Amino acid sequence: REASVPQFGREQSGPASLPAEDVSTNSNGPKQDSLFDDDPEDLFAEATEEVSLDSPERDVLLSDGPSPAITPITPPTSVITPRIESLTVPVSLQIEEEEGGDSFDIHIAVSDPEKVGEFSGTFWHLRDKQDSSGTSLSVFKQGEFSVKRRFSDFLGLHSKLASKYLHVGYIVPPAPEKSIVGMTKVKVGKEDQSSNEFVEKRRSALERYLMRTVKHPVLLKDPDVLQFLESSELPRAVSTQALSSAGLLRMVNKAADAVNKMTIKMNESDAWFEEKQQQFENLDIQLRKLHASVESLVCHRKELSVNTALFAKSAAMLGNSEDHTALSRALSQLAEVEEKIDQLHQDQANADFYLFSELLGDYVRLITAVKGVFDHRMKTWQKWQDSQMLLQKKREAEAKLQFTNKPDKLQQAKDEIKELEGKVQQGERDFEQISKTIRKEVSRFEKERVKDFKSVIIKYLESLVQTQQQLIKYWEAFLPEAKAIS
Amino acid sequence: MMGYLSVSLQPRAVNVDLQTDATLQVDISDALSERDKVKFTVHTKSTLPNFKQSEFSVVRQHEEFIWLHDSFVENEDYAGYIIPPAPPRPDFDASREKLQKLGEGEGSMTKEEFTKMKQELEAEYLAIFKKTVAMHEVFLCRVAAHPVLRKDLNFHVFLEYNQDLSVRGKNKKEKLEDFFKNVVKSADGVLVAGVKDVDDFFEHEKTFLLEYHNRVKDASAKSDRMIRSHKSTHTTALLRILLHHYAYYCTTTAPLRILLFFLKVSELFEKTRKIEARVAADEDLKLADLLKYYLRESQAAKDLLYRRGRALVDYENANKALDKARAKNRDVLQAETSQQLCCHKFEKISESAKQELIDFKTRRVAAFRKNLVELAELELKHAKGNLQLLQSCLSVLKGDT
């Protein structure tokens, strides 16, 4: 029997739309300098000062008042130079906009993978469409368009974003996991329930990944993201293959990072960071535990479904052997009701699984990204400290050179010191920048997390409502049959 | 932990449709659960002259019920009746074990969790207790409603004699004897069942009962399993997700709105969980117990058919013996008497058996009707209750966001 595989967050794919023009005029190289210098050009500079978790203003900002008219954000190519005072109003609008996300968001639907013969690979359709209210982000040329992407393209996108943004403190949403086994089944063309489930799982995961990425106000404007969403052809991302040399290199780097992290002993001057890190540690543990208990719930429900089906068959047999006609019919009806209820149990188990289990899995991976960002901050600090120590040494060396008669060496030393002073300053700036960014990112993350869980819970409750309504239908149909027994 | 438990009784759990009349009314008015036995207070109201008083009570234990049942089975005069099935032995072992495990694990959980679990297990214990009381009561009511059995002397002694009946449980030797008796009986039963009956009614009943009994057995086992898994599919896992989130947010100064959201949802799941537990309990009562009861009753009906079959075989054998005696012209009188006895016995059994089996069908149909209707009504009630809770919570939550 085929269990229906629910498709959450899936929108109906319409007719194929026109391919979009390649929008990005910028190179794909790191563009971060123009986006997050901590001078007045940074839109968010004020934001981090204003909004702390405890600030009373935050509640006002998060209130459900009607969102004021949103001023369009000009694309990154133009330089924004407003004065600081005039930023305060637009900045709070910015945050309001984030909170009431729907008013500006794009919606992305990932649908229907298809196999394209020549490449012996699977392409996923992306359909982007914007809300009627919001062409406020004029980064997009058109209102609605659709492109085809391969799974490796998604991984490539993530890899690029990670290399650009992670080390400056942005929480880049992790890409869905590779599954060699699952994908092989699909490639081979095996059409069965488990491969259908796998496809649906992956489709849903890709959709969630993209939505998270575009919901991020900074990532949304990234040229790689724009290219990914809009251009009809994408250069093949080769280095994302699971067993490629690039992949191995990445693994080695990750391991090296882990070792390094353990040896950094940072003087944490900011209690906020210490606290947050601890909280995320705890959250990580909790989420993993909860992930496990959802799986056990799903198991129980499937067991209930099996036992209900068995009982239904047994009741049907009993009805067959009953020689009182009306009772016999009623028992057969009971058997039918129980069979339908069994189907309900199965659907409910699917809901449990897809909604909660996948969400928890996503968040376990996200927390890893968050922890990574904290680690980068430590590394940035380390770099700064290292430059400082080096500067110190050079200064001492220079002092010693003062007493020798080597004017060239002295000059060289002075030059090196000048350079190092610049480096130290930069290091300090970098550290402060990443700290600021992380604060902002964490607050955004926590808001998004609440939103995600709330929306999943509401979806789940709605599925429970449906189940109860079906139950009522079935039993109401059965009752007159039972009463008809004379 | 459970020293003893006293319960005042709910209205009679009736898996059978019985006409009660004023001449003899029996019920179990009270029950006490002690460490390893249950004491039932059997209360009788009667207008019959046999009894010294018109209303009286005695205390009985499970073994005494079994003694009474067995005395019916062994009584040749009752061979033609469906003997009401004996109530099953009260079995609190599983429940007691769980309570004990809980007590041992007290240190490893929070006080709140412990109290909650304790309440649940105590409720389970109480439910098992109520069920065993109901089953013992039904047995007595069936006897009291039967036109012949109600007059049985042992029954009256059971009801009235206010001392201990000194009925001990069977010792090892007797249990072994029983075992062999059963083996012989089932072998014999197969033989007897193989004999084709002249009477269409009984032939049909034989076929029907055999198949019906097996199907009821299967349905009873499957319904038990289904209800057991229903009990274990709690929403507790999800509750924990929510409570953890809620607790996490208490440690960060999250807006009150968010705390309230999670609090409301976890309250909702508490309530729906209680309803789910009641659904499982009602299914147990209306469906599983019904099937279990008719498993025992159909066995008793089969036993009746066996006795009749046995009598038929004896009658036919006696006929053959008489023919042989007449042919040899030896011990004819003896053979004639024997044949007459067998004939009489067989006819008596057949007559009452026919009525008994017809009554059995009536009772069965009525009981199934009553229970299926009540099951459907309860399922509807709970589903509607659940639905209302969910919908009202959803509207509040959606309104907030």
XYZ file of C-alpha atoms in Angstrom, chain A residues 53-54 58-59 62 64 99 276 279 283 286-287 290 293-294 297 300-301 303-304 307-308 310-311 314 317-318 320-324 327 330-331 334 338 352 356 360 446 449-450 453-454 457-458 460-462 464-465 468-469 471-472 475-476 478-479 482-483 485-486, chain B residues 204-205 208 211-212 215-216 218-219 222-223 225-226 229-230 232-235 237-238 240-242 244-245 248-249 251-253 255 257-258 261-262 265 268-269 287 291 361 364-365 368-369 372-373 375-377 379-380 383-384 386-387 390-391 394 397-398 400-401:
128
model
C 18.279 41.166 24.164
C 17.353 43.019 27.293
C 13.260 45.679 21.475
C 9.765 44.865 22.548
C 8.958 43.525 17.789
C 2.839 43.656 15.833
C 10.446 40.523 11.935
C 25.987 32.628 24.577
C 23.784 28.404 25.832
C 20.953 23.850 23.064
C 19.020 19.290 23.919
C 18.248 19.326 20.246
C 14.914 15.718 21.155
C 12.879 11.153 20.972
C 10.922 12.287 17.915
C 7.602 8.686 18.674
C 5.552 3.983 18.136
C 3.055 5.446 15.753
C 3.694 0.176 15.457
C 0.207 1.392 16.322
C -1.487 -3.299 15.042
C -4.562 -1.397 13.947
C -4.043 -6.411 12.033
C -7.057 -5.824 14.211
C -9.299 -9.818 12.392
C -12.946 -12.220 9.737
C -15.062 -12.153 12.869
C -17.678 -12.989 8.301
C -18.231 -15.808 10.755
C -20.974 -14.029 12.709
C -24.287 -15.523 11.686
C -26.496 -12.641 12.751
C -24.162 -7.731 13.569
C -21.652 -3.881 11.676
C -18.490 -5.829 12.421
C -15.952 -1.666 12.188
C -10.216 0.628 11.772
C 5.592 13.843 13.027
C 9.758 17.810 13.622
C 15.473 19.388 14.489
C 17.216 33.291 17.749
C 14.489 29.871 15.361
C 11.448 30.923 17.282
C 9.504 26.300 15.609
C 6.329 28.240 15.965
C 4.164 23.640 15.688
C 1.227 25.401 14.116
C 1.568 20.165 13.316
C -1.463 21.273 15.272
C -3.281 21.781 12.008
C -3.775 17.019 14.319
C -6.970 18.951 13.692
C -9.556 14.472 14.542
C -11.941 15.704 11.885
C -11.923 10.406 12.997
C -15.208 12.145 13.646
C -17.208 7.181 13.670
C -20.255 9.202 12.708
C -20.286 3.875 11.806
C -22.703 4.786 14.585
C -24.079 -0.150 15.137
C -27.499 1.129 16.116
C -28.214 -4.118 14.961
C -31.450 -5.560 16.212
C -24.929 -25.685 12.154
C -24.181 -24.529 15.692
C -20.500 -21.935 13.592
C -15.115 -20.960 13.641
C -16.555 -18.144 15.716
C -12.057 -15.753 15.242
C -13.008 -14.168 18.532
C -7.792 -13.837 17.260
C -9.752 -10.586 17.404
C -5.239 -8.280 18.165
C -7.424 -5.758 19.924
C -2.164 -5.389 21.076
C -3.699 -2.449 19.301
C 0.232 0.442 21.426
C -2.410 3.116 21.610
C 2.172 4.044 24.466
C 1.781 6.553 21.657
C 1.800 9.524 23.863
C 2.531 12.969 22.795
C 7.934 13.224 23.258
C 6.548 16.357 21.710
C 9.276 17.444 26.019
C 10.373 19.349 22.927
C 8.121 22.163 23.873
C 12.641 22.246 26.715
C 12.220 25.145 24.389
C 15.477 27.434 27.343
C 13.681 30.630 26.735
C 16.988 31.353 30.736
C 17.285 33.995 28.040
C 15.138 37.004 28.546
C 9.665 38.300 25.264
C 4.842 36.415 24.157
C 7.201 33.607 23.192
C 3.279 30.482 23.150
C 5.223 27.472 24.296
C 1.133 24.513 23.485
C -2.617 21.775 25.138
C -0.629 18.606 24.774
C -14.035 -3.563 22.725
C -14.187 -9.788 22.941
C -27.071 -15.633 20.385
C -24.302 -11.874 22.230
C -26.023 -9.703 19.668
C -22.208 -6.333 20.861
C -24.799 -3.809 19.852
C -20.318 -0.987 19.679
C -22.780 1.856 19.997
C -17.701 2.657 21.677
C -18.655 4.804 18.709
C -20.286 7.399 20.935
C -14.840 7.823 20.268
C -16.919 10.653 18.866
C -12.511 13.219 19.055
C -14.808 16.212 19.335
C -9.760 16.908 21.155
C -10.814 18.877 18.111
C -6.872 21.968 19.243
C -8.951 24.498 17.364
C -4.722 27.226 17.316
C -1.781 31.002 18.841
C -2.410 32.263 15.341
C -0.910 36.090 18.712
C 1.619 35.839 15.917
